[in-house]
PDB file of C-alpha atoms in Angstrom:
ATOM      1  CA  MET A1474     -10.732   2.414  30.697  1.00 89.00           C
ATOM      2  CA  VAL A1475     -11.303   3.617  27.043  1.00 95.00           C
ATOM      3  CA  LYS A1476     -13.888   3.318  24.417  1.00 96.00           C
ATOM      4  CA  LEU A1477     -13.677   3.759  20.739  1.00 98.00           C
ATOM      5  CA  ARG A1478     -15.979   5.944  18.690  1.00 98.00           C
ATOM      6  CA  PHE A1479     -15.801   6.743  14.967  1.00 98.00           C
ATOM      7  CA  PHE A1480     -13.231   9.391  14.080  1.00 98.00           C
ATOM      8  CA  GLU A1481     -14.967  12.672  13.065  1.00 96.00           C
ATOM      9  CA  ARG A1482     -14.005  16.032  11.495  1.00 97.00           C
ATOM     10  CA  SER A1483     -14.088  17.618  15.054  1.00 97.00           C
ATOM     11  CA  ASP A1484     -11.060  15.375  15.698  1.00 97.00           C
ATOM     12  CA  PHE A1485      -8.996  16.581  12.980  1.00 97.00           C
ATOM     13  CA  LYS A1486      -7.094  19.459  14.755  1.00 97.00           C
ATOM     14  CA  GLN A1487      -6.262  17.350  17.775  1.00 96.00           C
ATOM     15  CA  LEU A1488      -4.604  14.578  15.639  1.00 96.00           C
ATOM     16  CA  ILE A1489      -2.762  17.122  13.545  1.00 97.00           C
ATOM     17  CA  ASN A1490      -1.450  18.693  16.728  1.00 96.00           C
ATOM     18  CA  TRP A1491      -0.208  15.307  17.961  1.00 96.00           C
ATOM     19  CA  ILE A1492       1.785  14.611  14.642  1.00 96.00           C
ATOM     20  CA  GLU A1493       4.702  17.056  15.071  1.00 94.00           C
ATOM     21  CA  THR A1494       7.572  15.663  12.932  1.00 94.00           C
ATOM     22  CA  PRO A1495       7.940  13.742   9.672  1.00 93.00           C
ATOM     23  CA  ASN A1496       9.411  10.753  11.436  1.00 91.00           C
ATOM     24  CA  PHE A1497       6.437  10.655  13.782  1.00 93.00           C
ATOM     25  CA  LEU A1498       4.072  10.964  10.820  1.00 94.00           C
ATOM     26  CA  LEU A1499       5.750   8.002   9.061  1.00 89.00           C
ATOM     27  CA  GLN A1500       5.629   5.827  12.320  1.00 90.00           C
ATOM     28  CA  TRP A1501       1.935   6.604  12.846  1.00 93.00           C
ATOM     29  CA  GLY A1502       0.550   6.732   9.195  1.00 92.00           C
ATOM     30  CA  GLY A1503       2.968   4.989   7.026  1.00 87.00           C
ATOM     31  CA  PRO A1504       3.707   6.303   3.498  1.00 87.00           C
ATOM     32  CA  ASN A1505       0.140   7.356   2.737  1.00 88.00           C
ATOM     33  CA  PHE A1506       0.472  10.840   4.437  1.00 95.00           C
ATOM     34  CA  SER A1507       2.890  13.677   3.835  1.00 94.00           C
ATOM     35  CA  PHE A1508       4.195  16.120   6.493  1.00 95.00           C
ATOM     36  CA  PRO A1509       2.767  18.324   7.576  1.00 96.00           C
ATOM     37  CA  LEU A1510      -0.510  16.509   8.141  1.00 97.00           C
ATOM     38  CA  THR A1511      -3.426  18.495   7.024  1.00 97.00           C
ATOM     39  CA  GLU A1512      -7.288  18.570   7.245  1.00 97.00           C
ATOM     40  CA  GLN A1513      -7.473  17.689   3.437  1.00 97.00           C
ATOM     41  CA  GLN A1514      -5.401  14.584   3.995  1.00 97.00           C
ATOM     42  CA  LEU A1515      -7.702  13.582   6.837  1.00 97.00           C
ATOM     43  CA  GLU A1516     -10.759  14.227   4.700  1.00 97.00           C
ATOM     44  CA  ASP A1517      -9.345  11.908   1.999  1.00 97.00           C
ATOM     45  CA  TYR A1518      -8.570   9.288   4.787  1.00 97.00           C
ATOM     46  CA  LEU A1519     -12.228   9.368   5.903  1.00 96.00           C
ATOM     47  CA  LYS A1520     -13.678   9.065   2.418  1.00 95.00           C
ATOM     48  CA  GLY A1521     -15.779   5.765   2.294  1.00 94.00           C
ATOM     49  CA  ALA A1522     -14.900   4.797   6.036  1.00 97.00           C
ATOM     50  CA  ASN A1523     -17.137   3.855   8.841  1.00 97.00           C
ATOM     51  CA  THR A1524     -20.077   2.457   6.981  1.00 94.00           C
ATOM     52  CA  ASP A1525     -21.702  -1.044   7.155  1.00 89.00           C
ATOM     53  CA  ASN A1526     -19.643  -2.455   4.228  1.00 90.00           C
ATOM     54  CA  SER A1527     -16.476  -0.124   4.524  1.00 95.00           C
ATOM     55  CA  ARG A1528     -13.040  -1.669   4.027  1.00 97.00           C
ATOM     56  CA  VAL A1529     -11.831   0.888   6.614  1.00 97.00           C
ATOM     57  CA  MET A1530     -13.102   1.770  10.084  1.00 98.00           C
ATOM     58  CA  ILE A1531     -11.354   4.754  11.823  1.00 98.00           C
ATOM     59  CA  TYR A1532     -11.641   5.480  15.420  1.00 98.00           C
ATOM     60  CA  SER A1533     -10.867   8.061  18.040  1.00 97.00           C
ATOM     61  CA  VAL A1534      -9.947   6.653  21.539  1.00 97.00           C
ATOM     62  CA  ILE A1535     -11.907   8.202  24.242  1.00 96.00           C
ATOM     63  CA  ASP A1536     -10.954   8.284  28.064  1.00 94.00           C
ATOM     64  CA  ASN A1537     -14.083   6.924  29.758  1.00 93.00           C
ATOM     65  CA  GLU A1538     -13.367   9.010  32.926  1.00 91.00           C
ATOM     66  CA  THR A1539     -12.745  12.516  31.165  1.00 93.00           C
ATOM     67  CA  GLY A1540     -14.399  11.934  27.885  1.00 95.00           C
ATOM     68  CA  ASP A1541     -11.275  13.383  26.177  1.00 94.00           C
ATOM     69  CA  VAL A1542      -9.911  12.070  22.974  1.00 95.00           C
ATOM     70  CA  ILE A1543      -6.567  10.508  23.890  1.00 95.00           C
ATOM     71  CA  GLY A1544      -5.702   8.517  20.830  1.00 96.00           C
ATOM     72  CA  HIS A1545      -6.521   6.977  17.378  1.00 97.00           C
ATOM     73  CA  ILE A1546      -6.688   3.724  15.759  1.00 97.00           C
ATOM     74  CA  SER A1547      -7.885   2.370  12.444  1.00 97.00           C
ATOM     75  CA  LEU A1548      -8.972  -0.986  10.994  1.00 98.00           C
ATOM     76  CA  GLY A1549      -8.105  -1.249   7.219  1.00 97.00           C
ATOM     77  CA  ASN A1550      -8.015  -3.799   4.432  1.00 97.00           C
ATOM     78  CA  ILE A1551     -11.210  -5.282   5.938  1.00 98.00           C
ATOM     79  CA  ASP A1552     -11.740  -8.435   3.651  1.00 98.00           C
ATOM     80  CA  ARG A1553     -15.074 -10.053   4.612  1.00 96.00           C
ATOM     81  CA  LYS A1554     -14.397 -13.015   2.213  1.00 96.00           C
ATOM     82  CA  ASN A1555     -11.116 -14.048   3.673  1.00 98.00           C
ATOM     83  CA  MET A1556     -12.206 -12.969   7.089  1.00 98.00           C
ATOM     84  CA  SER A1557      -9.174 -10.601   7.673  1.00 98.00           C
ATOM     85  CA  ALA A1558      -8.179  -7.093   8.402  1.00 98.00           C
ATOM     86  CA  ARG A1559      -5.254  -4.869   9.351  1.00 98.00           C
ATOM     87  CA  VAL A1560      -4.902  -2.678  12.441  1.00 98.00           C
ATOM     88  CA  GLY A1561      -3.108   0.545  11.702  1.00 95.00           C
ATOM     89  CA  LYS A1562      -2.574   4.252  12.685  1.00 96.00           C
ATOM     90  CA  VAL A1563      -2.309   3.267  16.476  1.00 95.00           C
ATOM     91  CA  LEU A1564      -1.594   6.294  18.580  1.00 95.00           C
ATOM     92  CA  VAL A1565      -1.941   7.205  22.300  1.00 93.00           C
ATOM     93  CA  GLY A1566      -1.504  10.832  21.426  1.00 92.00           C
ATOM     94  CA  ASP A1567      -2.125  12.395  24.882  1.00 83.00           C
ATOM     95  CA  GLU A1568       1.533  12.216  26.433  1.00 83.00           C
ATOM     96  CA  ASN A1569      -0.055  12.364  29.942  1.00 82.00           C
ATOM     97  CA  VAL A1570      -1.542   8.966  29.727  1.00 83.00           C
ATOM     98  CA  ARG A1571       1.276   7.166  27.877  1.00 85.00           C
ATOM     99  CA  GLY A1572       2.885   4.249  29.809  1.00 83.00           C
ATOM    100  CA  LYS A1573      -0.314   3.624  31.656  1.00 85.00           C
ATOM    101  CA  GLY A1574      -1.622   0.645  29.720  1.00 88.00           C
ATOM    102  CA  ILE A1575      -3.846   2.549  27.483  1.00 91.00           C
ATOM    103  CA  GLY A1576      -2.278   0.962  24.279  1.00 92.00           C
ATOM    104  CA  GLU A1577      -3.254  -2.541  25.507  1.00 93.00           C
ATOM    105  CA  ARG A1578      -6.745  -1.436  26.396  1.00 94.00           C
ATOM    106  CA  LEU A1579      -7.363   0.138  23.019  1.00 95.00           C
ATOM    107  CA  MET A1580      -5.997  -3.153  21.382  1.00 97.00           C
ATOM    108  CA  LYS A1581      -8.577  -4.936  23.430  1.00 96.00           C
ATOM    109  CA  GLU A1582     -11.286  -2.785  22.250  1.00 97.00           C
ATOM    110  CA  ILE A1583     -10.366  -3.078  18.537  1.00 98.00           C
ATOM    111  CA  LEU A1584     -10.044  -6.862  18.857  1.00 98.00           C
ATOM    112  CA  LYS A1585     -13.639  -7.039  20.229  1.00 97.00           C
ATOM    113  CA  ILE A1586     -14.699  -5.218  17.055  1.00 97.00           C
ATOM    114  CA  VAL A1587     -12.627  -7.507  14.804  1.00 97.00           C
ATOM    115  CA  PHE A1588     -13.690 -10.808  16.489  1.00 98.00           C
ATOM    116  CA  ASP A1589     -17.086 -10.076  18.137  1.00 97.00           C
ATOM    117  CA  GLU A1590     -18.731  -7.555  15.786  1.00 96.00           C
ATOM    118  CA  LEU A1591     -17.140  -8.259  12.335  1.00 96.00           C
ATOM    119  CA  LYS A1592     -16.615 -11.996  13.079  1.00 97.00           C
ATOM    120  CA  LEU A1593     -13.195 -11.911  11.312  1.00 98.00           C
ATOM    121  CA  HIS A1594     -10.678 -14.781  11.718  1.00 98.00           C
ATOM    122  CA  ARG A1595      -7.417 -12.953  11.504  1.00 98.00           C
ATOM    123  CA  VAL A1596      -5.936  -9.462  12.051  1.00 98.00           C
ATOM    124  CA  SER A1597      -2.497  -8.187  11.162  1.00 98.00           C
ATOM    125  CA  LEU A1598      -0.345  -5.094  11.877  1.00 98.00           C
ATOM    126  CA  GLY A1599       3.082  -3.636  11.091  1.00 96.00           C
ATOM    127  CA  VAL A1600       5.378  -1.992  13.637  1.00 96.00           C
ATOM    128  CA  PHE A1601       8.882  -0.631  13.214  1.00 95.00           C
ATOM    129  CA  ASP A1602      11.450  -2.765  14.911  1.00 97.00           C
ATOM    130  CA  PHE A1603      12.836   0.043  17.299  1.00 96.00           C
ATOM    131  CA  ASN A1604       9.361   0.628  18.804  1.00 95.00           C
ATOM    132  CA  ALA A1605       9.832  -1.674  21.702  1.00 95.00           C
ATOM    133  CA  PRO A1606       6.941  -0.279  23.689  1.00 93.00           C
ATOM    134  CA  ALA A1607       4.454  -0.900  20.866  1.00 94.00           C
ATOM    135  CA  ILE A1608       5.820  -4.342  20.193  1.00 97.00           C
ATOM    136  CA  SER A1609       5.365  -5.292  23.860  1.00 96.00           C
ATOM    137  CA  CYS A1610       1.814  -3.884  23.757  1.00 95.00           C
ATOM    138  CA  TYR A1611       0.849  -5.946  20.831  1.00 97.00           C
ATOM    139  CA  GLU A1612       2.565  -9.220  22.166  1.00 97.00           C
ATOM    140  CA  ASN A1613       0.669  -8.557  25.427  1.00 96.00           C
ATOM    141  CA  ALA A1614      -2.643  -8.305  23.352  1.00 96.00           C
ATOM    142  CA  GLY A1615      -1.850 -11.724  21.820  1.00 97.00           C
ATOM    143  CA  PHE A1616      -0.178 -10.756  18.575  1.00 98.00           C
ATOM    144  CA  ILE A1617       2.780 -12.880  17.287  1.00 98.00           C
ATOM    145  CA  LYS A1618       5.697 -11.779  15.205  1.00 98.00           C
ATOM    146  CA  GLU A1619       5.491 -13.353  11.723  1.00 98.00           C
ATOM    147  CA  GLY A1620       8.497 -11.761   9.975  1.00 98.00           C
ATOM    148  CA  LEU A1621      10.716  -8.884   9.629  1.00 98.00           C
ATOM    149  CA  HIS A1622      10.673  -6.550   6.560  1.00 97.00           C
ATOM    150  CA  ARG A1623      14.240  -5.449   6.565  1.00 98.00           C
ATOM    151  CA  ASP A1624      14.811  -1.790   5.428  1.00 97.00           C
ATOM    152  CA  SER A1625      11.233  -1.425   4.376  1.00 94.00           C
ATOM    153  CA  ARG A1626      10.968   2.356   4.678  1.00 92.00           C
ATOM    154  CA  LYS A1627      13.455   5.132   4.005  1.00 91.00           C
ATOM    155  CA  ILE A1628      13.378   8.262   6.115  1.00 88.00           C
ATOM    156  CA  GLY A1629      16.156  10.879   5.327  1.00 88.00           C
ATOM    157  CA  ASP A1630      19.487   8.761   5.070  1.00 94.00           C
ATOM    158  CA  GLU A1631      18.319   5.729   7.154  1.00 94.00           C
ATOM    159  CA  TYR A1632      16.153   2.743   6.626  1.00 96.00           C
ATOM    160  CA  TRP A1633      13.596   1.361   9.025  1.00 95.00           C
ATOM    161  CA  SER A1634      12.698  -2.275   9.405  1.00 97.00           C
ATOM    162  CA  LEU A1635       9.204  -3.453  10.037  1.00 97.00           C
ATOM    163  CA  TRP A1636       7.894  -6.379  12.127  1.00 98.00           C
ATOM    164  CA  GLU A1637       4.725  -8.081  10.566  1.00 98.00           C
ATOM    165  CA  MET A1638       2.481  -9.356  13.457  1.00 98.00           C
ATOM    166  CA  SER A1639      -0.874 -11.008  13.538  1.00 98.00           C
ATOM    167  CA  ILE A1640      -3.432 -12.616  15.763  1.00 98.00           C
ATOM    168  CA  ARG A1641      -6.148 -15.090  15.023  1.00 98.00           C
ATOM    169  CA  LYS A1642      -9.619 -15.592  16.632  1.00 94.00           C
TER     170      LYS A1642
END
């Protein structure tokens, strides 16, 4: 099992170590970060996050058995008027625990925050179409595909398409 706790400066080095390539950084963080990921970029990412009325909540994923940080997830674009938000920056960073259902567990934890704590109605996310394990994880958590943004990101000489997915309470 896993739990979420607010992302802290003490987590920076671990996250930076997980992001080894520009392609992986784009998959994880979208276009808002540049490679290599730095502590300054993470400081900027944390600004204004994790307070009562923040539009962004950023979490580290903790393994309940070991207490180790094994991943990362965020909830952004929190819109309390329209009762919606967007899941992002999903990462099971510890390669030793990948493929063991951790992604589904952390999605269940973030959905508890979305629906039980924040009392929101809808949450969305974007995932690149080639990331079959993530798509399967999100579908197993109850997300449905809403549409494909074809060639939405350019990396090197290729374009990546992005599935838009959502779940409602």
